[in-house]
PDB file of C-alpha atoms in Angstrom:
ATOM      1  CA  UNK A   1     144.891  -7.035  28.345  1.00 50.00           C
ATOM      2  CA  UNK A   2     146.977  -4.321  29.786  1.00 51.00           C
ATOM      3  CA  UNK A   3     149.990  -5.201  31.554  1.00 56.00           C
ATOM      4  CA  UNK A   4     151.348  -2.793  33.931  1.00 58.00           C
ATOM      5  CA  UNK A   5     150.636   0.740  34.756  1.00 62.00           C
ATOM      6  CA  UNK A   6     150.972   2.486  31.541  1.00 62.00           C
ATOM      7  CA  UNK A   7     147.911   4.496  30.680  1.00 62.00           C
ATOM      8  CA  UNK A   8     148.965   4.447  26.809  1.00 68.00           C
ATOM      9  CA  UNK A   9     148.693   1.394  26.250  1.00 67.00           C
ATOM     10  CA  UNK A  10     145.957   0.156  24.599  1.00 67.00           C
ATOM     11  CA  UNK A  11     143.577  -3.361  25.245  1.00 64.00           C
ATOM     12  CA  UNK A  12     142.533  -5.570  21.967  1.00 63.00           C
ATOM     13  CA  UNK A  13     139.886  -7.811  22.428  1.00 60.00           C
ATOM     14  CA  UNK A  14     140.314 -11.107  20.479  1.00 60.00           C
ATOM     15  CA  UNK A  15     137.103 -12.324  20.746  1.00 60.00           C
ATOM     16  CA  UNK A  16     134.791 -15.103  22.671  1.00 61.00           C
ATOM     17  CA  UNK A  17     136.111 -18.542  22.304  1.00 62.00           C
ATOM     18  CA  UNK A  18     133.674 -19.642  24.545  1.00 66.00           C
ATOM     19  CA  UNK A  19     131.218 -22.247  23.174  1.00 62.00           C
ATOM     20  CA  UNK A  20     127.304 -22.133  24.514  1.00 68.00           C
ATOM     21  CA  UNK A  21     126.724 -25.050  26.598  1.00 66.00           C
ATOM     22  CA  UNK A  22     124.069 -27.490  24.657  1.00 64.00           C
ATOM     23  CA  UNK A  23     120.371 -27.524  25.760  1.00 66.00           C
ATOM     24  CA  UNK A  24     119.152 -30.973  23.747  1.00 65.00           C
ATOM     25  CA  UNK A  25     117.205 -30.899  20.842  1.00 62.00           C
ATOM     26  CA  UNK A  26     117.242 -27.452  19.007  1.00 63.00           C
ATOM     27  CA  UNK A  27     113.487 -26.084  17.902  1.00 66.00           C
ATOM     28  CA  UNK A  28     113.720 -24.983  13.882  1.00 62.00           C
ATOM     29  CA  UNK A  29     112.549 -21.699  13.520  1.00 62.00           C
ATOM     30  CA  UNK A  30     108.995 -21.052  12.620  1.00 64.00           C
ATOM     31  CA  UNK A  31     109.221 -19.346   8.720  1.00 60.00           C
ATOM     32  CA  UNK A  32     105.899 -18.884   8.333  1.00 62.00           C
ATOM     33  CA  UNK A  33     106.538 -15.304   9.359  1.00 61.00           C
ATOM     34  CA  UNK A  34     109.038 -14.834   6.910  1.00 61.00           C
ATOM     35  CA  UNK A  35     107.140 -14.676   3.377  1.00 60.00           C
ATOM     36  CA  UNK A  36     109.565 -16.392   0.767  1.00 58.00           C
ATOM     37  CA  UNK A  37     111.820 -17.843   3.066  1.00 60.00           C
ATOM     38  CA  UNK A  38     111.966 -21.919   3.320  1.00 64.00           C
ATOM     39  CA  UNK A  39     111.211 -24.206   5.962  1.00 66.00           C
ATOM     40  CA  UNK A  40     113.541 -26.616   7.193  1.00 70.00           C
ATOM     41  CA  UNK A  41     114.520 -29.863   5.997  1.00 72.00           C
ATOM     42  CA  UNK A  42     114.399 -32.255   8.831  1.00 77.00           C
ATOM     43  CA  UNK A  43     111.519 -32.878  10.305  1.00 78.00           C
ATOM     44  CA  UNK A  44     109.192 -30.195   8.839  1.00 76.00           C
ATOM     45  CA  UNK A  45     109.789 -31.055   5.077  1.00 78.00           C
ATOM     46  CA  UNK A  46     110.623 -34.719   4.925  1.00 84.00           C
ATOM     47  CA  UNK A  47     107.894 -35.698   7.208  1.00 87.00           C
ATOM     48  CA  UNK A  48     105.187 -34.073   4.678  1.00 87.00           C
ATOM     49  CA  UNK A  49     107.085 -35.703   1.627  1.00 89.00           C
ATOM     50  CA  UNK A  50     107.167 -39.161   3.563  1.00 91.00           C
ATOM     51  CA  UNK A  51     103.237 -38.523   4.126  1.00 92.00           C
ATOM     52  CA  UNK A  52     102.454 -38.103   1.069  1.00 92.00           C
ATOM     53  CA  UNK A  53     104.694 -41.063  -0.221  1.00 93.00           C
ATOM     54  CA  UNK A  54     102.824 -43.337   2.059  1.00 94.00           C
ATOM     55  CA  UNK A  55      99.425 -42.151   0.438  1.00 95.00           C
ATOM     56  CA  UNK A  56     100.345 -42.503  -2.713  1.00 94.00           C
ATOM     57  CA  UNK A  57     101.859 -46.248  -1.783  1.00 95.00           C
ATOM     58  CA  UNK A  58      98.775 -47.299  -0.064  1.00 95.00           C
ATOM     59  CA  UNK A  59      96.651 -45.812  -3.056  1.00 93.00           C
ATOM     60  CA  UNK A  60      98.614 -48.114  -5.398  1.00 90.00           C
ATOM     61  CA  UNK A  61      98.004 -50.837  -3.162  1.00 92.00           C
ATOM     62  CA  UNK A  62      94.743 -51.026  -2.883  1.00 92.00           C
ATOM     63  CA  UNK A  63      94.172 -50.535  -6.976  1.00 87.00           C
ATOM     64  CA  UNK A  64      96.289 -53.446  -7.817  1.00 85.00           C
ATOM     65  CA  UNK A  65      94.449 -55.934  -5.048  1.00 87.00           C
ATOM     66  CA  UNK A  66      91.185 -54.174  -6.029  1.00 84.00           C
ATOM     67  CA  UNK A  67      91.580 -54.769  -9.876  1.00 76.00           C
ATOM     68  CA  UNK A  68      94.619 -57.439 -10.657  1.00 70.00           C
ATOM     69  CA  UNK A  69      96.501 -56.868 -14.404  1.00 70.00           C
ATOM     70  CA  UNK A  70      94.855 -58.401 -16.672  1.00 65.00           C
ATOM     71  CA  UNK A  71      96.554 -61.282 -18.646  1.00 65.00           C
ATOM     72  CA  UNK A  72      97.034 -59.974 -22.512  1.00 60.00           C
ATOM     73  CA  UNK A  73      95.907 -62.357 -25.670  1.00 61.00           C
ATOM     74  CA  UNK A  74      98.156 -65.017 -26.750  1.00 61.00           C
ATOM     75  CA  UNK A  75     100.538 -63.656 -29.374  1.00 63.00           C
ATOM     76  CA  UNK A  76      99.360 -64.550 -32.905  1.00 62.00           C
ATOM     77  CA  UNK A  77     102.405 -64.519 -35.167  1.00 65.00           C
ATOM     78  CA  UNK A  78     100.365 -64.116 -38.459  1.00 62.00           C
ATOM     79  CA  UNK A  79      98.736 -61.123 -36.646  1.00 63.00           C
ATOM     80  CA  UNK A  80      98.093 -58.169 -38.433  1.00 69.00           C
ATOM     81  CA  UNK A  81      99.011 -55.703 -35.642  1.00 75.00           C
ATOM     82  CA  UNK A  82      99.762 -52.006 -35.744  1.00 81.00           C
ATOM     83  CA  UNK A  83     102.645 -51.850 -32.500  1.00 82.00           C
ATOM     84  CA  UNK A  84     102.373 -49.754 -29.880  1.00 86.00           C
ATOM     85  CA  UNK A  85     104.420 -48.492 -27.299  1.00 89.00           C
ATOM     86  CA  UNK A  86     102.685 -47.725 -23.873  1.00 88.00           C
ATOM     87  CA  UNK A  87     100.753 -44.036 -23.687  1.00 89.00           C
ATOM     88  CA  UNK A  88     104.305 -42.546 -21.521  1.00 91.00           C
ATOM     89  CA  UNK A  89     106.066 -43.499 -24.625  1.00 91.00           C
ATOM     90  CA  UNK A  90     104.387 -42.581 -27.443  1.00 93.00           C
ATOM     91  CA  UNK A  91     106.244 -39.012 -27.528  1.00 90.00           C
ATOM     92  CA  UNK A  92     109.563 -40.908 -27.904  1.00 87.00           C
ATOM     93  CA  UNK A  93     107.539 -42.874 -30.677  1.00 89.00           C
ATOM     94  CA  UNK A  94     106.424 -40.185 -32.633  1.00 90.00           C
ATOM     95  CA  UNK A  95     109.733 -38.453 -32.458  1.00 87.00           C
ATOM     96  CA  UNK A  96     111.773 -41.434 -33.745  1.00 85.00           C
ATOM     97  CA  UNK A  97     109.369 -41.288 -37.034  1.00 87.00           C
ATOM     98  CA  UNK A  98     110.947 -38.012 -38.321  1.00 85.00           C
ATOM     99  CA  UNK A  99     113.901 -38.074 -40.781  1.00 83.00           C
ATOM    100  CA  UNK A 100     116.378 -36.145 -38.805  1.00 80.00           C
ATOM    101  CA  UNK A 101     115.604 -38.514 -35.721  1.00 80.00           C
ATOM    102  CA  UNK A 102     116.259 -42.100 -38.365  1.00 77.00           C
ATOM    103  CA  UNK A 103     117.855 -43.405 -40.935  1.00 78.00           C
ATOM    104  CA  UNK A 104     120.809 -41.290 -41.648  1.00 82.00           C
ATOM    105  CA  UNK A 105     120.826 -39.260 -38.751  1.00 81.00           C
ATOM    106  CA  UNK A 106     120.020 -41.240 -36.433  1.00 81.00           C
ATOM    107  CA  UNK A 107     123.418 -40.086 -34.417  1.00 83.00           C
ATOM    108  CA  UNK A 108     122.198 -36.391 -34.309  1.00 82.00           C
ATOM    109  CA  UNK A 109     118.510 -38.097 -33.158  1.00 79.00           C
ATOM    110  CA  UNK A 110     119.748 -40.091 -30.311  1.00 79.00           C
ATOM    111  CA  UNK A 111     122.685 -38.580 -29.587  1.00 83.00           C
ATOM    112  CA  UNK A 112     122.345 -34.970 -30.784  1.00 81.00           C
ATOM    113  CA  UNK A 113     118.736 -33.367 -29.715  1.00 79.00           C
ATOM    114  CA  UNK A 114     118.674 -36.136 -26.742  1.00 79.00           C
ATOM    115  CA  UNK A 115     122.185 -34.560 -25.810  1.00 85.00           C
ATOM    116  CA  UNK A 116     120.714 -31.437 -26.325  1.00 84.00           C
ATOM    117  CA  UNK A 117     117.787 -31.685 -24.038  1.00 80.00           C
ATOM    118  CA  UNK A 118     119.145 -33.245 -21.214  1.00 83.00           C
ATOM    119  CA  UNK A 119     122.146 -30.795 -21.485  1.00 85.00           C
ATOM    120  CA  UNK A 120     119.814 -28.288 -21.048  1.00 79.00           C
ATOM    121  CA  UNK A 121     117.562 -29.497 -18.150  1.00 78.00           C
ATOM    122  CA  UNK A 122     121.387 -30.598 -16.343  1.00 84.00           C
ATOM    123  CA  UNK A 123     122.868 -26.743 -16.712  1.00 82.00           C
ATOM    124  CA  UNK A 124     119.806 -25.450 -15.717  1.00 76.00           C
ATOM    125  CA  UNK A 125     120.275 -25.185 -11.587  1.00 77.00           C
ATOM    126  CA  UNK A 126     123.948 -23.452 -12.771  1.00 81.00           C
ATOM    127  CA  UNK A 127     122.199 -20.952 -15.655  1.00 75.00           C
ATOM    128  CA  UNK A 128     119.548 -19.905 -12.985  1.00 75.00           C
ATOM    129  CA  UNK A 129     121.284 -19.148  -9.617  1.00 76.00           C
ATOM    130  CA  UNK A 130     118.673 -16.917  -8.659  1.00 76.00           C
ATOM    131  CA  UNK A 131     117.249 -17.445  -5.044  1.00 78.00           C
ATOM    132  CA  UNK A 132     113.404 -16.316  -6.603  1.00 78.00           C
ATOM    133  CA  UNK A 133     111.271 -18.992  -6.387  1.00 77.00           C
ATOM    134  CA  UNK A 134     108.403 -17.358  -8.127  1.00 82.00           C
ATOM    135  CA  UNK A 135     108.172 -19.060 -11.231  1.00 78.00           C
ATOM    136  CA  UNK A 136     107.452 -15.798 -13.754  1.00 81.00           C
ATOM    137  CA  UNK A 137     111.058 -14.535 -12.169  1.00 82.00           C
ATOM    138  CA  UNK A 138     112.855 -17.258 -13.403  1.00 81.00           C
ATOM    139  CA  UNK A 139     112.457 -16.763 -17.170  1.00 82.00           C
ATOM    140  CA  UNK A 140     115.427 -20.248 -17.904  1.00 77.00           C
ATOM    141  CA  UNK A 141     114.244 -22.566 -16.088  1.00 78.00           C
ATOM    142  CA  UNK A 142     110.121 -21.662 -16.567  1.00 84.00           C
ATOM    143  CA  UNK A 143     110.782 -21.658 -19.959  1.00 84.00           C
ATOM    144  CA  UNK A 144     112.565 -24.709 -20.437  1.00 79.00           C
ATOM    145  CA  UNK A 145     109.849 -26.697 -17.866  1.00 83.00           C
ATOM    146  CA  UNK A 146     106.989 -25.071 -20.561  1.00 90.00           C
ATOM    147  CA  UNK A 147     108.949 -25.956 -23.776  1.00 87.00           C
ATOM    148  CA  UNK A 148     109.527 -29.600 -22.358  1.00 86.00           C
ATOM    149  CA  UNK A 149     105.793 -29.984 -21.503  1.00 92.00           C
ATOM    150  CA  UNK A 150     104.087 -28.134 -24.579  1.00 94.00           C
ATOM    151  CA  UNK A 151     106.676 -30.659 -26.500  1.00 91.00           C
ATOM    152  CA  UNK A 152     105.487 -33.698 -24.940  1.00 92.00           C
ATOM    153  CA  UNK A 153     101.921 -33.193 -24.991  1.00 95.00           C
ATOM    154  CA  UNK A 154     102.565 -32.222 -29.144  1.00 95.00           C
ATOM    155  CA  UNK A 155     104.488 -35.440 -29.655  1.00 94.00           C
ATOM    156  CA  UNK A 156     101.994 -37.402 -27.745  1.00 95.00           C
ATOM    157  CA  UNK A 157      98.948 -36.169 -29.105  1.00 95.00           C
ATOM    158  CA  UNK A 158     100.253 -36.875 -32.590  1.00 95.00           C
ATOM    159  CA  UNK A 159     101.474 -39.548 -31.944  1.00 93.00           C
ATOM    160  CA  UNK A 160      97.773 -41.149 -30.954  1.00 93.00           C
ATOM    161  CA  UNK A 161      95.782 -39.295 -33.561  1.00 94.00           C
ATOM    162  CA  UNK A 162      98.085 -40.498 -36.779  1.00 93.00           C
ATOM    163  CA  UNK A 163      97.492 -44.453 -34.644  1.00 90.00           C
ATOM    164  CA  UNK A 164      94.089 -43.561 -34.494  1.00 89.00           C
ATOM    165  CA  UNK A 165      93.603 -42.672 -38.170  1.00 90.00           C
ATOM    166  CA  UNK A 166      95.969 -46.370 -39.067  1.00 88.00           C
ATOM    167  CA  UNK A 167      93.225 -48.578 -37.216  1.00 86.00           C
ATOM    168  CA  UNK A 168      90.416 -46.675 -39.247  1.00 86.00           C
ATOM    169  CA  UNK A 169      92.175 -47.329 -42.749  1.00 86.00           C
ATOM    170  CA  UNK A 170      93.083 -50.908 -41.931  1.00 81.00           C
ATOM    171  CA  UNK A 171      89.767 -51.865 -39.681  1.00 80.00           C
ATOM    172  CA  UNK A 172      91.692 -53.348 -37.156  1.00 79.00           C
ATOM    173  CA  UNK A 173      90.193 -53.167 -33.361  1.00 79.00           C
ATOM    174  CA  UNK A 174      92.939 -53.135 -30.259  1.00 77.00           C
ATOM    175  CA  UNK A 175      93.098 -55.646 -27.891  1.00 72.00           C
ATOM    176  CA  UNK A 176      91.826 -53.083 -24.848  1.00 71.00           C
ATOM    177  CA  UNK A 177      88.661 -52.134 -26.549  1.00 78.00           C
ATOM    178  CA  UNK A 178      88.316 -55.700 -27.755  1.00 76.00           C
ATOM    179  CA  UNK A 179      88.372 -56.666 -23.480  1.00 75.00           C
ATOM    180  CA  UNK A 180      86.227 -53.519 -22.869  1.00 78.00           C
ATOM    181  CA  UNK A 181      83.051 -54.774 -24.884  1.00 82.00           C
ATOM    182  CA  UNK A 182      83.596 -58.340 -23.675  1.00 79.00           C
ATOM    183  CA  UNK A 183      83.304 -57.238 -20.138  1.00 76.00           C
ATOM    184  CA  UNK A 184      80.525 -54.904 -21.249  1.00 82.00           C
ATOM    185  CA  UNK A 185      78.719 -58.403 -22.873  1.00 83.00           C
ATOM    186  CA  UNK A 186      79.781 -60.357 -19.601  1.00 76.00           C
ATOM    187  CA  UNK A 187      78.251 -57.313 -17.046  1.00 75.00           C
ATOM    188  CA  UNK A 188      75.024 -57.214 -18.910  1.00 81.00           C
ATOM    189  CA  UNK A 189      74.454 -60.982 -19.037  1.00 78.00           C
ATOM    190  CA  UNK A 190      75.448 -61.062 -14.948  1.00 74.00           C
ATOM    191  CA  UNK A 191      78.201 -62.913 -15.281  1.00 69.00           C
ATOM    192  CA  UNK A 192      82.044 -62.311 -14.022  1.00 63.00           C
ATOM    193  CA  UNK A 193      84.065 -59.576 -16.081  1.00 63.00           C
ATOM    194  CA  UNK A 194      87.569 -60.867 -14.945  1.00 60.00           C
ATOM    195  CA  UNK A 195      89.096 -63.293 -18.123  1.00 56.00           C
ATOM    196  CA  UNK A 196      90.894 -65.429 -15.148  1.00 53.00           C
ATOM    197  CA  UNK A 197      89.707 -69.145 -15.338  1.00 49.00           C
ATOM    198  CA  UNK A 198      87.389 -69.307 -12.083  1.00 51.00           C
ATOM    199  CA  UNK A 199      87.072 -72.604  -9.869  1.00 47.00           C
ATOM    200  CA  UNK A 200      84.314 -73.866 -11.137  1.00 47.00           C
ATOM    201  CA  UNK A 201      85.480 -73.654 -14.744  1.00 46.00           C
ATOM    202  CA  UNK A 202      88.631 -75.944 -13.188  1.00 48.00           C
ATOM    203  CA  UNK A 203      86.373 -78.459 -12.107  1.00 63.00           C
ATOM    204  CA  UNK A 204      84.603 -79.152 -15.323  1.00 73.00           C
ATOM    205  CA  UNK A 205      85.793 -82.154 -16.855  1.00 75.00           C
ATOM    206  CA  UNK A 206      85.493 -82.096 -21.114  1.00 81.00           C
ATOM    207  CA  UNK A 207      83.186 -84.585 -22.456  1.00 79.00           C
ATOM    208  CA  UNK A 208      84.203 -87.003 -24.800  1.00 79.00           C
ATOM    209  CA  UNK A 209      87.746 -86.011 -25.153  1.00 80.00           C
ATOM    210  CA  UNK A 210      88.399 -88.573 -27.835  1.00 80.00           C
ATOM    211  CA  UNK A 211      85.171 -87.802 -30.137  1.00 82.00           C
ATOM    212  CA  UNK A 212      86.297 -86.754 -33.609  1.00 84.00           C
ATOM    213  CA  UNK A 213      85.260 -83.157 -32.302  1.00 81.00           C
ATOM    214  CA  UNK A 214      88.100 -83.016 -29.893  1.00 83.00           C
ATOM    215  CA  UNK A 215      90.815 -83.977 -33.039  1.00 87.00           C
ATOM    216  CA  UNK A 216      89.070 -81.270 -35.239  1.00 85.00           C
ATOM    217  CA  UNK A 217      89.318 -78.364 -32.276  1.00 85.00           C
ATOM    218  CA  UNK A 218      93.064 -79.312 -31.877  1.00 85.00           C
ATOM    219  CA  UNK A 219      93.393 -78.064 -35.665  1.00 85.00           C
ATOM    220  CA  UNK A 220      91.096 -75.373 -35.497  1.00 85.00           C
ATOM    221  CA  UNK A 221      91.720 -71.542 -34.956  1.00 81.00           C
ATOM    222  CA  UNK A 222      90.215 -72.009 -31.445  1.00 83.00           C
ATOM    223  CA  UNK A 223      92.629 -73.736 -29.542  1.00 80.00           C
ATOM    224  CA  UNK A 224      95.133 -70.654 -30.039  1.00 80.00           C
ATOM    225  CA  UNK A 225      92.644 -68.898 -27.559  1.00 81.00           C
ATOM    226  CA  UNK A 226      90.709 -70.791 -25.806  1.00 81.00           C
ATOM    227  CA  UNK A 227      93.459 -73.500 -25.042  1.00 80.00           C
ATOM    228  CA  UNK A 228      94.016 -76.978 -25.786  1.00 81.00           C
ATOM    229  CA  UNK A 229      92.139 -77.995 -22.429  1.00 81.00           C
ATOM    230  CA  UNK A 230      89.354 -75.631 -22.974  1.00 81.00           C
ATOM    231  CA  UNK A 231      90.103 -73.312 -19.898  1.00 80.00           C
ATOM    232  CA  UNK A 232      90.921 -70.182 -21.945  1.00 77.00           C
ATOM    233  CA  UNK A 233      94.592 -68.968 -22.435  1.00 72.00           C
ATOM    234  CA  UNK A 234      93.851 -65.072 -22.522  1.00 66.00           C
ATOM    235  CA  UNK A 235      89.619 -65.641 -24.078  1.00 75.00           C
ATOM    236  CA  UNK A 236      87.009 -67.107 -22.227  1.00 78.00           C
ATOM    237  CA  UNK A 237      87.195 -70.930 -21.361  1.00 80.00           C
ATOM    238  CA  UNK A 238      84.806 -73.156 -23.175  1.00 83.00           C
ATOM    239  CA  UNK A 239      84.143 -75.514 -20.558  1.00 83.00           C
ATOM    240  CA  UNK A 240      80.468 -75.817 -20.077  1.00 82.00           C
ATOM    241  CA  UNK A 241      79.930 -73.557 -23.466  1.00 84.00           C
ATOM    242  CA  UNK A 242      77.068 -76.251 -24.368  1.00 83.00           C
ATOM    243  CA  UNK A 243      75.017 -74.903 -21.174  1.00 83.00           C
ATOM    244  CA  UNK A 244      75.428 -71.140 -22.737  1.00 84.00           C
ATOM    245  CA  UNK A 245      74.959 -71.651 -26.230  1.00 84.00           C
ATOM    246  CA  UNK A 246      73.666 -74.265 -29.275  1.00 86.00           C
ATOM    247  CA  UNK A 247      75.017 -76.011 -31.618  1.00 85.00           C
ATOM    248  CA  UNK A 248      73.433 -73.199 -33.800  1.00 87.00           C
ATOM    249  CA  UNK A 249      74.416 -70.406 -31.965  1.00 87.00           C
ATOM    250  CA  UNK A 250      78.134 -71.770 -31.681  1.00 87.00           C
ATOM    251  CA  UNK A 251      77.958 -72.156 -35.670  1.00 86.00           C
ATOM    252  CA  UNK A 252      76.809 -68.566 -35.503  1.00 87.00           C
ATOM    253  CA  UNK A 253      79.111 -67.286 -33.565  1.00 87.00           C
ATOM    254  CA  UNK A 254      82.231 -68.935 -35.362  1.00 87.00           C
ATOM    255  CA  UNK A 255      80.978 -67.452 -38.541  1.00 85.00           C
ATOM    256  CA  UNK A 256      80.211 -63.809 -37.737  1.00 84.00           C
ATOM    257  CA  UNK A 257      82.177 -63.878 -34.220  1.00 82.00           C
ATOM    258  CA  UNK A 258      81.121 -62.259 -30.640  1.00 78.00           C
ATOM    259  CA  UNK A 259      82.290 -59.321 -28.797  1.00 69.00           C
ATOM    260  CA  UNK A 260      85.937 -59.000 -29.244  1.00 70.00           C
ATOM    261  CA  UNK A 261      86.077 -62.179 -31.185  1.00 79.00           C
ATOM    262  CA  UNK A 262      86.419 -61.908 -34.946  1.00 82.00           C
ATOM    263  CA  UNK A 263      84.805 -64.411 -37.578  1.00 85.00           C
ATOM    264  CA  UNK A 264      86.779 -67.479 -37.777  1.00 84.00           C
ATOM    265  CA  UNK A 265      85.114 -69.550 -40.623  1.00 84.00           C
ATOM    266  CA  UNK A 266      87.341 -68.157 -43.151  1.00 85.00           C
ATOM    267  CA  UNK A 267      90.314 -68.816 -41.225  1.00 85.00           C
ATOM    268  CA  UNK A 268      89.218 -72.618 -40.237  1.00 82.00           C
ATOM    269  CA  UNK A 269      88.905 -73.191 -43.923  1.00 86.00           C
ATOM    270  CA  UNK A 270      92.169 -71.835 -44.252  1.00 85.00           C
ATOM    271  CA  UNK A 271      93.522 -74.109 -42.067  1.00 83.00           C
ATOM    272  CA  UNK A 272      91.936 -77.240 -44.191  1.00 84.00           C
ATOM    273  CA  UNK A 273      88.728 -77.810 -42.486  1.00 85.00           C
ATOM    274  CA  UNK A 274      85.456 -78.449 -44.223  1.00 87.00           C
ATOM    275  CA  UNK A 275      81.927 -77.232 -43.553  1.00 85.00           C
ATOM    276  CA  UNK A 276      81.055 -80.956 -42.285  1.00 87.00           C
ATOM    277  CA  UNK A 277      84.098 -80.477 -39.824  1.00 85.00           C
ATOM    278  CA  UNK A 278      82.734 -76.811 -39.074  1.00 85.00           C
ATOM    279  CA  UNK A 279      79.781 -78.599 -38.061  1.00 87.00           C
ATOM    280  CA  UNK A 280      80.953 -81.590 -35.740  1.00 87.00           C
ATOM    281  CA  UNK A 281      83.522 -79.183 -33.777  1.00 86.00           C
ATOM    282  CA  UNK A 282      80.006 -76.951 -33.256  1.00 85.00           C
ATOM    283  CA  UNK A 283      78.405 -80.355 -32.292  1.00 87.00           C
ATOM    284  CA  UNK A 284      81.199 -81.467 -30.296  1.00 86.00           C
ATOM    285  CA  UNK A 285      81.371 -77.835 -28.616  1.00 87.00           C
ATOM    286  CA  UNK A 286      77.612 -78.019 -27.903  1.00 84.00           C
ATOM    287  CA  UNK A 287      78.059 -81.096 -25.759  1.00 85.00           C
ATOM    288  CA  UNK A 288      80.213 -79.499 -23.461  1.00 83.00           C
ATOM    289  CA  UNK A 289      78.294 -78.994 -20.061  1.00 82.00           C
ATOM    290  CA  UNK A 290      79.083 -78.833 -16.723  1.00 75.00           C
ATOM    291  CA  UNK A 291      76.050 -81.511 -15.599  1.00 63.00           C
ATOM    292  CA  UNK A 292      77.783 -83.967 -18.327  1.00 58.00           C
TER     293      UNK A 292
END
């Protein structure tokens, strides 16, 4: 300010150093008046993002009680199995079949395009500083989201087909579609689709568990499966088979197979059993019934 009388001389103002006394908890703006402006952060955005996390959670929830994982086969070495790699996967699978992704250059496949990719998606925020949010105004970064997509769904779909066409050539039936038609089998007869031994099986004690049909089934093909105690390890438990099926029908059944299982007479013989020992396991198997 002025000091003194002088009429020449002049007043600066500084400024306001004052600061606004507080009034609690600030409002955020409403945006929805501003088209292609944001919203802000904390509460409006997070609370819809936590919302929808806790859907999702409880949807997941309720799917797993609803319909527990199901326990795979037991793992036959001498299996003649085309591998596999879950469906999320099988775009990294086909990829690491072509030349410049093996062998050789296998630095330039894992290393190199990898490098190259995630490079990419990395630089992207700092190649595409534009504040447009409208995705045909942001040619990088739409373009490499649509490359990356067009890429996985071409790996992926490739990668299935050519799988596809391998089962065909060799016969072969997976394990999935194997479970699908013995739950289809288990639904139409009214019986329980789930492969997990029940209570009752539990409770079913094995009849004559030192008849010479018990020492054959210990060498057969069967107790990989169905387990040494009968109660299934990953295929249906054979306690109380003899109340299902005959002696017949069991002979039947190991010849031609059921559902997901394959024949097995073949095998049996391959594992130095005779017809006559065929026979007594199906006798043996027969006698097994829950009223015994």
């Amino acid at each position: 300010m002025a000091h003194g009388k002088k009429s020449d001389e002049k007043v600066v103002f500084v400024g306001d150093s004052r600061v606004r006394k507080g009034e609690g908890f600030i409002t955020p703006p409403d945006y929805t008046s501003y088209p292609g402006k944001s919203e802000a952060f904390i509460p409006n955005f997070l609370l819809k993002e936590w919302m929808v996390g806790v859907v999702v959670l409880v949807g997941f929830l309720v799917l797993t009680i609803s319909e527990p994982a199901p326990l795979g086969y037991p793992a036959d070495p001498s299996a003649n199995v085309i591998p596999m790699p879950d469906w999320y996967f099988l775009f990294l699978y086909q990829y690491l079949k072509y030349p410049y992704a093996s062998g050789d250059y296998v630095v330039l496949g894992t290393l190199g395009v990898s490098g190259v990719a995630f490079g990419a998606l990395l630089l992207a925020p700092f190649l595409d500083t534009g504040k447009e949010r409208r995705f045909y105004r942001r040619p990088i970064a739409s373009s490499l989201m649509l490359l990356s997509i067009v890429s996985v769904i071409y790996l992926t779909n490739v990668a299935w087909t050519h799988y596809k066409h391998e089962l065909e050539a060799t016969g072969q039936e997976p394990e999935h579609i194997q479970r699908e038609k013995e739950a289809e089998e288990r639904h139409a007869a009214g019986e329980s689709t789930s492969f997990a031994p029940s209570q009752q099986e539990d409770e079913i004690a094995i009849v004559e568990p030192d008849a010479a049909g018990a020492e054959i089934y210990k060498k057969a093909t069967c107790v990989s499966c169905h387990a040494v105690d009968l109660k299934g390890q990953g295929a249906p438990a054979l306690l109380g088979i003899g109340d299902k099926h005959s002696q017949e029908e069991i002979l039947t059944i190991i010849k031609e197979g059921v559902g997901g299982m394959q024949p097995q007479y073949d095998n049996n013989i391959a594992q130095g059993l005779t017809d006559e020992d065929i026979n007594t396991l199906a006798e043996w198997l027969a006698l097994q019934k829950a009223g015994q």
